[in-house]
Amino acid sequence: MDVILILLGIFLLWFLTRPFTLLFHELGHALPALLFTRQKTVIYLGSYGNTGKSISFRIGLLEIWIRFNLFTTGGLCLSSPSDMRVWQRTIFLLGGPLFSLVLGVTGSYLAFMLDSHGFIKLFLVIFTASAIFDFYFNLRPGNRPVLVHDGRITFNDGYYLKQLLWHRKYNEAVEEGIALFEAGNYKEAIVRLERQRTKSIGNPTIYAFLVAACINKEDYTKGQSYIEMKEIYCGLTSDDYCNRGIILATTEGFVTALDDLQKSLVLDPENVFALIYLGYVFNMLERYAEAIPLFDRALELTPEDGYGFNQRGLAKVKTGLPEEGLADILRALQLTPDHAYVHLHLGIYHLDKGAPEAALLSFNKAAELDGEIESLPALIATATANSTAIQGPGYK
């Protein structure tokens, strides 16, 4: 019994120290960012950028959002890495896992040197263990993406550190092009990177950023041409096949995208973007039953992906699982409340359930968020007609 109580106590202390580890980790990123950029820096604790149900406060240029969520221990620090030099970005990336580790080791050392209370010693030892855990898993490069609340993706510190060290062998112009891409200036990024591509025609990283910039800029013809060049000079990766599938789906139709998206998953079965996009393509082709396992796997890898929940919800609604589908759509609504397609799919659920008035509310909200959804006018017309038929001509 004593052993069980001790283990439960250690587990409880571990659970209590994790938020502190997270806080000091994100501060370890934020403080160098503030020092090097002199620009606004935002920390999110308990979410990946979700300000809903959060408390916030500011200290100068530092803004902190805290969301109390027992099941989400994630955190995020947003700054302006494109304004930092390579050595500054290296400190920025290392600062997070190092700061919590140094605090833990120093605190534990002082606690034992000063012979502090036993609880303080135990707490700091477990905090140090948590910091070591954090240090290892954050600096070990991982390719598994994390979906940020606004729809972007991010990776762990080790991934970006590896990329940063890899890019050091490229000249300054390439680094500037990548920084422009990361800042969302896709047009200028393409100009800079294309200039360097001609000097380093076999450089796969330059092609990867060029393709991504073209897709974000919706210049699909040029993006396709860069993929063809990369296939000749470097060969294609899982991401390349996924990107080509996205381009083909947009320019030539969903059926044409299937082959490349499936090749992407052969090369990397855990490519989350390929899993979700192939599932989306199956949804658009009304092959809903084939889409569901893809979304299942994607959500195992990224369990807070609102887009994945939303698309799986539609697939379940259309395969005779309306209540499961509704649960997924409502989860997507929690994660991405301002995503037009979540409201679109919620409207489809209501329409299929014979509730046209509720459907109209959702469709109108979708139209308010994105008035360019092609299927919306027909769905609104159907919901309006069904609502009128239910109410009858004498309804007031």
Short mmCIF file of C-alpha atoms in Angstrom, two decimals:
data_model
loop_
_atom_site.label_atom_id
_atom_site.label_comp_id
_atom_site.label_asym_id
_atom_site.label_seq_id
_atom_site.Cartn_x
_atom_site.Cartn_y
_atom_site.Cartn_z
CA MET A 1 0.00 0.00 0.00
CA ASP A 2 2.86 2.39 0.90
CA VAL A 3 4.49 1.79 -2.48
CA ILE A 4 1.21 2.51 -4.28
CA LEU A 5 0.76 5.76 -2.34
CA ILE A 6 4.32 6.82 -3.14
CA LEU A 7 3.81 6.10 -6.83
CA LEU A 8 0.51 8.00 -6.82
CA GLY A 9 2.23 10.92 -5.13
CA ILE A 10 5.03 10.95 -7.69
CA PHE A 11 2.48 10.75 -10.51
CA LEU A 12 0.54 13.67 -9.03
CA LEU A 13 3.68 15.75 -8.66
CA TRP A 14 4.65 14.93 -12.25
CA PHE A 15 1.21 16.08 -13.38
CA LEU A 16 1.60 19.30 -11.37
CA THR A 17 5.11 20.08 -12.63
CA ARG A 18 4.27 19.76 -16.35
CA PRO A 19 2.58 23.21 -16.58
CA PHE A 20 5.64 24.81 -14.97
CA THR A 21 7.93 22.99 -17.40
CA LEU A 22 5.77 24.24 -20.26
CA LEU A 23 5.76 27.81 -18.93
CA PHE A 24 9.53 28.01 -18.56
CA HIS A 25 10.02 26.28 -21.92
CA GLU A 26 7.97 28.93 -23.73
CA LEU A 27 9.62 31.72 -21.74
CA GLY A 28 12.96 30.30 -22.88
CA HIS A 29 11.83 30.99 -26.45
CA ALA A 30 10.12 34.30 -25.72
CA LEU A 31 12.94 36.07 -23.87
CA PRO A 32 15.53 35.69 -26.69
CA ALA A 33 12.84 36.63 -29.23
CA LEU A 34 12.09 39.85 -27.35
CA LEU A 35 15.80 40.60 -26.99
CA PHE A 36 16.66 40.00 -30.65
CA THR A 37 13.58 41.36 -32.46
CA ARG A 38 12.17 44.03 -30.13
CA GLN A 39 8.78 43.00 -31.51
CA LYS A 40 5.57 41.62 -30.03
CA THR A 41 5.93 38.01 -28.86
CA VAL A 42 2.98 35.83 -27.90
CA ILE A 43 2.98 32.74 -25.66
CA TYR A 44 0.10 30.25 -25.61
CA LEU A 45 -0.07 27.81 -22.70
CA GLY A 46 -2.52 24.90 -22.87
CA SER A 47 -3.23 25.27 -26.59
CA TYR A 48 -1.61 25.82 -29.97
CA GLY A 49 -2.86 29.35 -30.53
CA ASN A 50 -6.49 29.00 -29.38
CA THR A 51 -7.58 32.10 -27.45
CA GLY A 52 -11.05 30.73 -26.68
CA LYS A 53 -11.78 30.15 -22.98
CA SER A 54 -8.36 31.61 -22.16
CA ILE A 55 -7.14 34.31 -19.84
CA SER A 56 -4.51 36.74 -21.04
CA PHE A 57 -2.19 39.45 -19.81
CA ARG A 58 0.62 41.56 -21.21
CA ILE A 59 4.04 42.54 -19.94
CA GLY A 60 5.42 45.09 -22.37
CA LEU A 61 5.82 43.37 -25.75
CA LEU A 62 5.12 39.94 -24.24
CA GLU A 63 1.54 38.68 -24.43
CA ILE A 64 0.54 35.47 -22.63
CA TRP A 65 -2.61 33.40 -23.19
CA ILE A 66 -3.41 30.62 -20.72
CA ARG A 67 -6.06 28.00 -21.43
CA PHE A 68 -6.83 25.58 -18.62
CA ASN A 69 -7.18 22.23 -20.34
CA LEU A 70 -6.36 19.02 -18.50
CA PHE A 71 -6.01 17.07 -21.74
CA THR A 72 -3.89 19.50 -23.73
CA THR A 73 -0.44 20.32 -22.42
CA GLY A 74 0.73 21.97 -25.61
CA GLY A 75 2.29 25.39 -25.82
CA LEU A 76 3.41 27.77 -28.51
CA CYS A 77 5.61 30.85 -28.81
CA LEU A 78 4.99 33.11 -31.80
CA SER A 79 7.52 35.76 -32.74
CA SER A 80 9.32 37.02 -35.85
CA PRO A 81 12.09 34.47 -36.57
CA SER A 82 12.63 35.97 -40.04
CA ASP A 83 14.05 39.07 -38.29
CA MET A 84 16.77 37.04 -36.56
CA ARG A 85 20.22 36.05 -37.75
CA VAL A 86 21.14 32.37 -37.88
CA TRP A 87 22.93 32.43 -34.51
CA GLN A 88 20.01 34.29 -32.94
CA ARG A 89 17.51 31.75 -34.26
CA THR A 90 19.72 28.98 -32.88
CA ILE A 91 19.55 30.54 -29.40
CA PHE A 92 15.80 31.11 -29.84
CA LEU A 93 15.24 27.41 -30.63
CA LEU A 94 17.57 26.04 -27.94
CA GLY A 95 16.31 28.49 -25.32
CA GLY A 96 13.02 26.69 -24.67
CA PRO A 97 14.21 23.21 -23.67
CA LEU A 98 17.43 24.56 -22.12
CA PHE A 99 15.77 27.17 -19.90
CA SER A 100 13.51 24.72 -18.08
CA LEU A 101 16.34 22.18 -17.78
CA VAL A 102 18.81 24.71 -16.34
CA LEU A 103 16.20 25.97 -13.87
CA GLY A 104 15.42 22.41 -12.79
CA VAL A 105 19.04 21.36 -12.30
CA THR A 106 19.96 24.62 -10.53
CA GLY A 107 16.88 24.51 -8.30
CA SER A 108 17.49 20.88 -7.33
CA TYR A 109 21.15 21.57 -6.57
CA LEU A 110 20.30 24.54 -4.32
CA ALA A 111 17.50 22.62 -2.58
CA PHE A 112 19.91 19.87 -1.55
CA MET A 113 22.76 22.26 -0.76
CA LEU A 114 20.51 24.30 1.54
CA ASP A 115 18.80 21.18 2.92
CA SER A 116 15.33 22.49 2.05
CA HIS A 117 12.09 20.81 3.07
CA GLY A 118 11.66 17.29 1.69
CA PHE A 119 8.63 18.28 -0.38
CA ILE A 120 10.60 21.05 -2.09
CA LYS A 121 13.42 18.63 -2.89
CA LEU A 122 11.00 16.05 -4.32
CA PHE A 123 9.10 18.66 -6.33
CA LEU A 124 12.30 20.05 -7.87
CA VAL A 125 13.67 16.59 -8.65
CA ILE A 126 10.46 15.68 -10.48
CA PHE A 127 10.47 19.09 -12.20
CA THR A 128 14.03 18.34 -13.37
CA ALA A 129 12.93 14.93 -14.66
CA SER A 130 10.08 16.63 -16.51
CA ALA A 131 12.54 19.14 -17.98
CA ILE A 132 14.85 16.31 -19.14
CA PHE A 133 11.86 14.61 -20.76
CA ASP A 134 10.94 17.92 -22.42
CA PHE A 135 14.54 18.52 -23.53
CA TYR A 136 14.84 15.12 -25.20
CA PHE A 137 11.54 15.07 -27.05
CA ASN A 138 11.77 18.71 -28.16
CA LEU A 139 15.33 18.58 -29.48
CA ARG A 140 14.91 15.21 -31.14
CA PRO A 141 13.92 16.21 -34.71
CA GLY A 142 10.36 15.10 -35.41
CA ASN A 143 8.50 15.19 -38.72
CA ARG A 144 5.06 14.96 -37.15
CA PRO A 145 3.29 18.29 -37.67
CA VAL A 146 1.29 20.13 -35.05
CA LEU A 147 -1.72 22.06 -36.28
CA VAL A 148 -1.83 25.64 -35.03
CA HIS A 149 -5.29 27.06 -34.28
CA ASP A 150 -5.22 29.42 -37.28
CA GLY A 151 -4.66 26.52 -39.69
CA ARG A 152 -0.90 26.72 -40.06
CA ILE A 153 1.41 23.94 -38.99
CA THR A 154 4.47 23.84 -36.82
CA PHE A 155 7.01 21.25 -35.71
CA ASN A 156 9.15 20.66 -32.65
CA ASP A 157 12.30 22.64 -31.85
CA GLY A 158 14.59 19.86 -33.04
CA TYR A 159 13.03 19.86 -36.49
CA TYR A 160 13.60 23.59 -36.94
CA LEU A 161 17.09 23.39 -35.47
CA LYS A 162 17.97 20.64 -37.93
CA GLN A 163 16.54 22.71 -40.79
CA LEU A 164 18.43 25.77 -39.61
CA LEU A 165 21.78 23.96 -39.47
CA TRP A 166 21.05 22.37 -42.83
CA HIS A 167 20.31 25.75 -44.41
CA ARG A 168 23.57 27.25 -43.14
CA LYS A 169 25.42 25.77 -46.07
CA TYR A 170 23.25 27.74 -48.46
CA ASN A 171 24.15 31.32 -49.22
CA GLU A 172 22.50 34.37 -47.74
CA ALA A 173 20.13 34.84 -50.67
CA VAL A 174 18.55 31.41 -50.10
CA GLU A 175 18.11 32.15 -46.41
CA GLU A 176 16.44 35.44 -47.33
CA GLY A 177 14.11 33.61 -49.72
CA ILE A 178 13.14 31.09 -47.04
CA ALA A 179 12.58 33.93 -44.54
CA LEU A 180 10.30 35.67 -47.05
CA PHE A 181 8.35 32.42 -47.49
CA GLU A 182 7.95 31.99 -43.73
CA ALA A 183 6.75 35.61 -43.51
CA GLY A 184 4.05 34.90 -46.12
CA ASN A 185 5.64 37.01 -48.88
CA TYR A 186 5.37 34.23 -51.45
CA LYS A 187 5.79 36.37 -54.57
CA GLU A 188 9.13 37.81 -53.49
CA ALA A 189 10.24 34.43 -52.08
CA ILE A 190 9.72 32.84 -55.51
CA VAL A 191 11.82 35.58 -57.17
CA ARG A 192 14.71 35.14 -54.71
CA LEU A 193 14.65 31.35 -54.68
CA GLU A 194 14.31 31.03 -58.46
CA ARG A 195 17.44 33.16 -58.84
CA GLN A 196 19.34 30.72 -56.62
CA ARG A 197 17.79 27.62 -58.18
CA THR A 198 19.60 28.35 -61.44
CA LYS A 199 22.88 28.39 -59.50
CA SER A 200 22.14 25.19 -57.55
CA ILE A 201 19.91 23.19 -59.86
CA GLY A 202 20.07 20.00 -57.78
CA ASN A 203 19.14 21.58 -54.44
CA PRO A 204 15.97 19.80 -53.19
CA THR A 205 15.25 22.32 -50.42
CA ILE A 206 14.98 25.22 -52.87
CA TYR A 207 12.50 23.24 -54.99
CA ALA A 208 10.46 22.32 -51.91
CA PHE A 209 10.06 25.97 -50.89
CA LEU A 210 9.36 27.07 -54.46
CA VAL A 211 6.55 24.51 -54.81
CA ALA A 212 5.05 25.44 -51.44
CA ALA A 213 5.22 29.15 -52.29
CA CYS A 214 3.51 28.57 -55.64
CA ILE A 215 0.69 26.57 -54.01
CA ASN A 216 0.16 29.28 -51.40
CA LYS A 217 0.15 31.90 -54.16
CA GLU A 218 -2.24 29.71 -56.23
CA ASP A 219 0.20 29.68 -59.15
CA TYR A 220 -0.38 25.99 -59.84
CA THR A 221 1.16 25.91 -63.31
CA LYS A 222 4.50 27.16 -62.04
CA GLY A 223 4.28 24.87 -59.00
CA GLN A 224 3.75 21.86 -61.29
CA SER A 225 6.76 22.86 -63.38
CA TYR A 226 9.00 22.99 -60.29
CA ILE A 227 7.83 19.53 -59.25
CA GLU A 228 8.71 18.23 -62.72
CA MET A 229 12.18 19.79 -62.44
CA LYS A 230 12.68 18.32 -58.98
CA GLU A 231 11.66 14.89 -60.27
CA ILE A 232 14.41 15.13 -62.91
CA TYR A 233 17.20 16.53 -60.75
CA CYS A 234 16.46 15.26 -57.23
CA GLY A 235 13.64 12.71 -57.28
CA LEU A 236 10.31 13.11 -55.48
CA THR A 237 9.50 12.69 -51.80
CA SER A 238 6.20 11.95 -50.10
CA ASP A 239 5.59 15.69 -49.71
CA ASP A 240 6.23 16.25 -53.42
CA TYR A 241 3.65 13.66 -54.46
CA CYS A 242 1.20 15.19 -51.98
CA ASN A 243 1.79 18.68 -53.40
CA ARG A 244 1.35 17.43 -56.95
CA GLY A 245 -1.89 15.76 -55.89
CA ILE A 246 -3.12 19.06 -54.46
CA ILE A 247 -2.24 20.86 -57.68
CA LEU A 248 -3.93 18.23 -59.87
CA ALA A 249 -7.06 18.21 -57.72
CA THR A 250 -7.30 21.97 -58.10
CA THR A 251 -6.51 22.22 -61.80
CA GLU A 252 -7.67 18.96 -63.41
CA GLY A 253 -10.17 17.39 -61.05
CA PHE A 254 -10.18 15.18 -58.00
CA VAL A 255 -9.85 11.83 -59.80
CA THR A 256 -6.52 12.91 -61.33
CA ALA A 257 -5.09 13.53 -57.85
CA LEU A 258 -5.65 10.01 -56.49
CA ASP A 259 -2.54 8.37 -57.90
CA ASP A 260 -0.07 10.93 -56.54
CA LEU A 261 -1.72 11.12 -53.13
CA GLN A 262 -1.61 7.34 -52.81
CA LYS A 263 2.07 7.33 -53.86
CA SER A 264 2.72 9.92 -51.16
CA LEU A 265 1.33 7.56 -48.52
CA VAL A 266 3.31 4.61 -49.86
CA LEU A 267 6.50 6.60 -49.22
CA ASP A 268 5.31 7.92 -45.85
CA PRO A 269 2.19 6.32 -44.34
CA GLU A 270 2.21 8.97 -41.59
CA ASN A 271 2.18 12.00 -43.88
CA VAL A 272 -0.72 13.80 -42.21
CA PHE A 273 -1.32 16.20 -45.07
CA ALA A 274 -1.54 13.37 -47.58
CA LEU A 275 -3.88 11.40 -45.30
CA ILE A 276 -6.23 14.33 -44.82
CA TYR A 277 -6.11 15.56 -48.40
CA LEU A 278 -6.73 12.10 -49.84
CA GLY A 279 -9.66 11.75 -47.43
CA TYR A 280 -10.94 15.14 -48.60
CA VAL A 281 -10.66 14.02 -52.24
CA PHE A 282 -12.65 10.86 -51.44
CA ASN A 283 -15.30 13.05 -49.79
CA MET A 284 -15.52 15.24 -52.87
CA LEU A 285 -15.90 12.11 -54.99
CA GLU A 286 -18.62 10.90 -52.58
CA ARG A 287 -16.49 7.87 -51.65
CA TYR A 288 -17.10 8.57 -47.99
CA ALA A 289 -16.47 5.06 -46.62
CA GLU A 290 -12.94 5.13 -48.07
CA ALA A 291 -12.27 8.52 -46.51
CA ILE A 292 -13.06 7.62 -42.89
CA PRO A 293 -10.02 5.33 -42.20
CA LEU A 294 -7.71 8.04 -43.57
CA PHE A 295 -9.16 10.65 -41.23
CA ASP A 296 -9.01 8.13 -38.36
CA ARG A 297 -5.27 7.69 -38.89
CA ALA A 298 -4.63 11.41 -39.36
CA LEU A 299 -6.44 12.23 -36.13
CA GLU A 300 -4.39 9.64 -34.26
CA LEU A 301 -1.30 11.56 -35.38
CA THR A 302 -2.73 15.07 -34.89
CA PRO A 303 -5.60 14.76 -32.39
CA GLU A 304 -6.45 18.48 -32.43
CA ASP A 305 -6.86 18.89 -36.17
CA GLY A 306 -10.17 20.68 -36.65
CA TYR A 307 -10.06 20.16 -40.40
CA GLY A 308 -9.71 16.40 -39.96
CA PHE A 309 -12.64 16.24 -37.54
CA ASN A 310 -14.79 18.33 -39.87
CA GLN A 311 -14.11 16.18 -42.93
CA ARG A 312 -14.56 12.94 -41.00
CA GLY A 313 -17.82 14.31 -39.63
CA LEU A 314 -19.16 14.86 -43.15
CA ALA A 315 -18.07 11.36 -44.21
CA LYS A 316 -19.87 9.81 -41.23
CA VAL A 317 -23.03 11.83 -41.84
CA LYS A 318 -23.07 10.54 -45.40
CA THR A 319 -22.44 6.89 -44.44
CA GLY A 320 -25.34 6.44 -42.05
CA LEU A 321 -23.56 7.54 -38.87
CA PRO A 322 -25.14 10.97 -38.40
CA GLU A 323 -24.68 11.27 -34.64
CA GLU A 324 -21.02 10.26 -34.78
CA GLY A 325 -20.64 12.71 -37.64
CA LEU A 326 -22.28 15.46 -35.62
CA ALA A 327 -19.91 14.80 -32.70
CA ASP A 328 -16.94 15.23 -35.05
CA ILE A 329 -18.35 18.41 -36.58
CA LEU A 330 -19.04 19.90 -33.15
CA ARG A 331 -15.47 19.03 -32.11
CA ALA A 332 -14.25 20.83 -35.24
CA LEU A 333 -16.44 23.78 -34.28
CA GLN A 334 -14.66 23.95 -30.91
CA LEU A 335 -11.23 23.83 -32.53
CA THR A 336 -11.92 26.09 -35.54
CA PRO A 337 -15.09 28.12 -34.85
CA ASP A 338 -14.44 30.55 -37.71
CA HIS A 339 -13.92 27.92 -40.42
CA ALA A 340 -16.69 28.30 -43.00
CA TYR A 341 -16.71 24.62 -43.96
CA VAL A 342 -17.45 23.54 -40.40
CA HIS A 343 -20.70 25.53 -40.56
CA LEU A 344 -21.32 24.18 -44.07
CA HIS A 345 -21.09 20.58 -42.87
CA LEU A 346 -23.19 21.34 -39.80
CA GLY A 347 -25.84 22.67 -42.17
CA ILE A 348 -25.65 19.52 -44.29
CA TYR A 349 -26.18 17.44 -41.14
CA HIS A 350 -29.31 19.44 -40.24
CA LEU A 351 -30.59 19.29 -43.82
CA ASP A 352 -30.17 15.51 -43.95
CA LYS A 353 -31.95 15.22 -40.58
CA GLY A 354 -34.95 17.16 -41.89
CA ALA A 355 -34.26 20.40 -40.01
CA PRO A 356 -34.05 22.98 -42.83
CA GLU A 357 -34.34 26.03 -40.58
CA ALA A 358 -31.33 24.98 -38.51
CA ALA A 359 -29.55 24.16 -41.78
CA LEU A 360 -30.23 27.68 -43.08
CA LEU A 361 -28.67 29.22 -39.99
CA SER A 362 -25.49 27.20 -40.52
CA PHE A 363 -25.39 27.86 -44.27
CA ASN A 364 -25.82 31.60 -43.75
CA LYS A 365 -22.99 31.58 -41.20
CA ALA A 366 -20.79 29.72 -43.71
CA ALA A 367 -21.66 32.31 -46.38
CA GLU A 368 -20.78 35.10 -43.96
CA LEU A 369 -17.34 33.57 -43.38
CA ASP A 370 -16.67 32.58 -47.00
CA GLY A 371 -19.05 33.72 -49.71
CA GLU A 372 -17.19 31.85 -52.46
CA ILE A 373 -18.13 28.27 -51.53
CA GLU A 374 -19.57 26.92 -54.78
CA SER A 375 -22.11 24.54 -53.25
CA LEU A 376 -23.64 27.10 -50.89
CA PRO A 377 -26.26 28.74 -53.18
CA ALA A 378 -27.81 25.39 -54.09
CA LEU A 379 -27.81 24.21 -50.47
CA ILE A 380 -29.38 27.46 -49.27
CA ALA A 381 -32.04 27.17 -51.99
CA THR A 382 -32.81 23.58 -50.97
CA ALA A 383 -33.02 24.46 -47.28
CA THR A 384 -35.24 27.46 -48.05
CA ALA A 385 -37.59 25.37 -50.21
CA ASN A 386 -37.80 22.64 -47.57
CA SER A 387 -38.43 25.19 -44.83
CA THR A 388 -41.26 26.77 -46.84
CA ALA A 389 -42.78 23.36 -47.55
CA ILE A 390 -42.76 22.47 -43.85
CA GLN A 391 -44.23 25.80 -42.76
CA GLY A 392 -46.92 25.85 -45.47
CA PRO A 393 -48.43 28.90 -47.16
CA GLY A 394 -50.42 29.92 -44.07
CA TYR A 395 -47.44 29.91 -41.70
CA LYS A 396 -46.73 33.20 -39.92
#
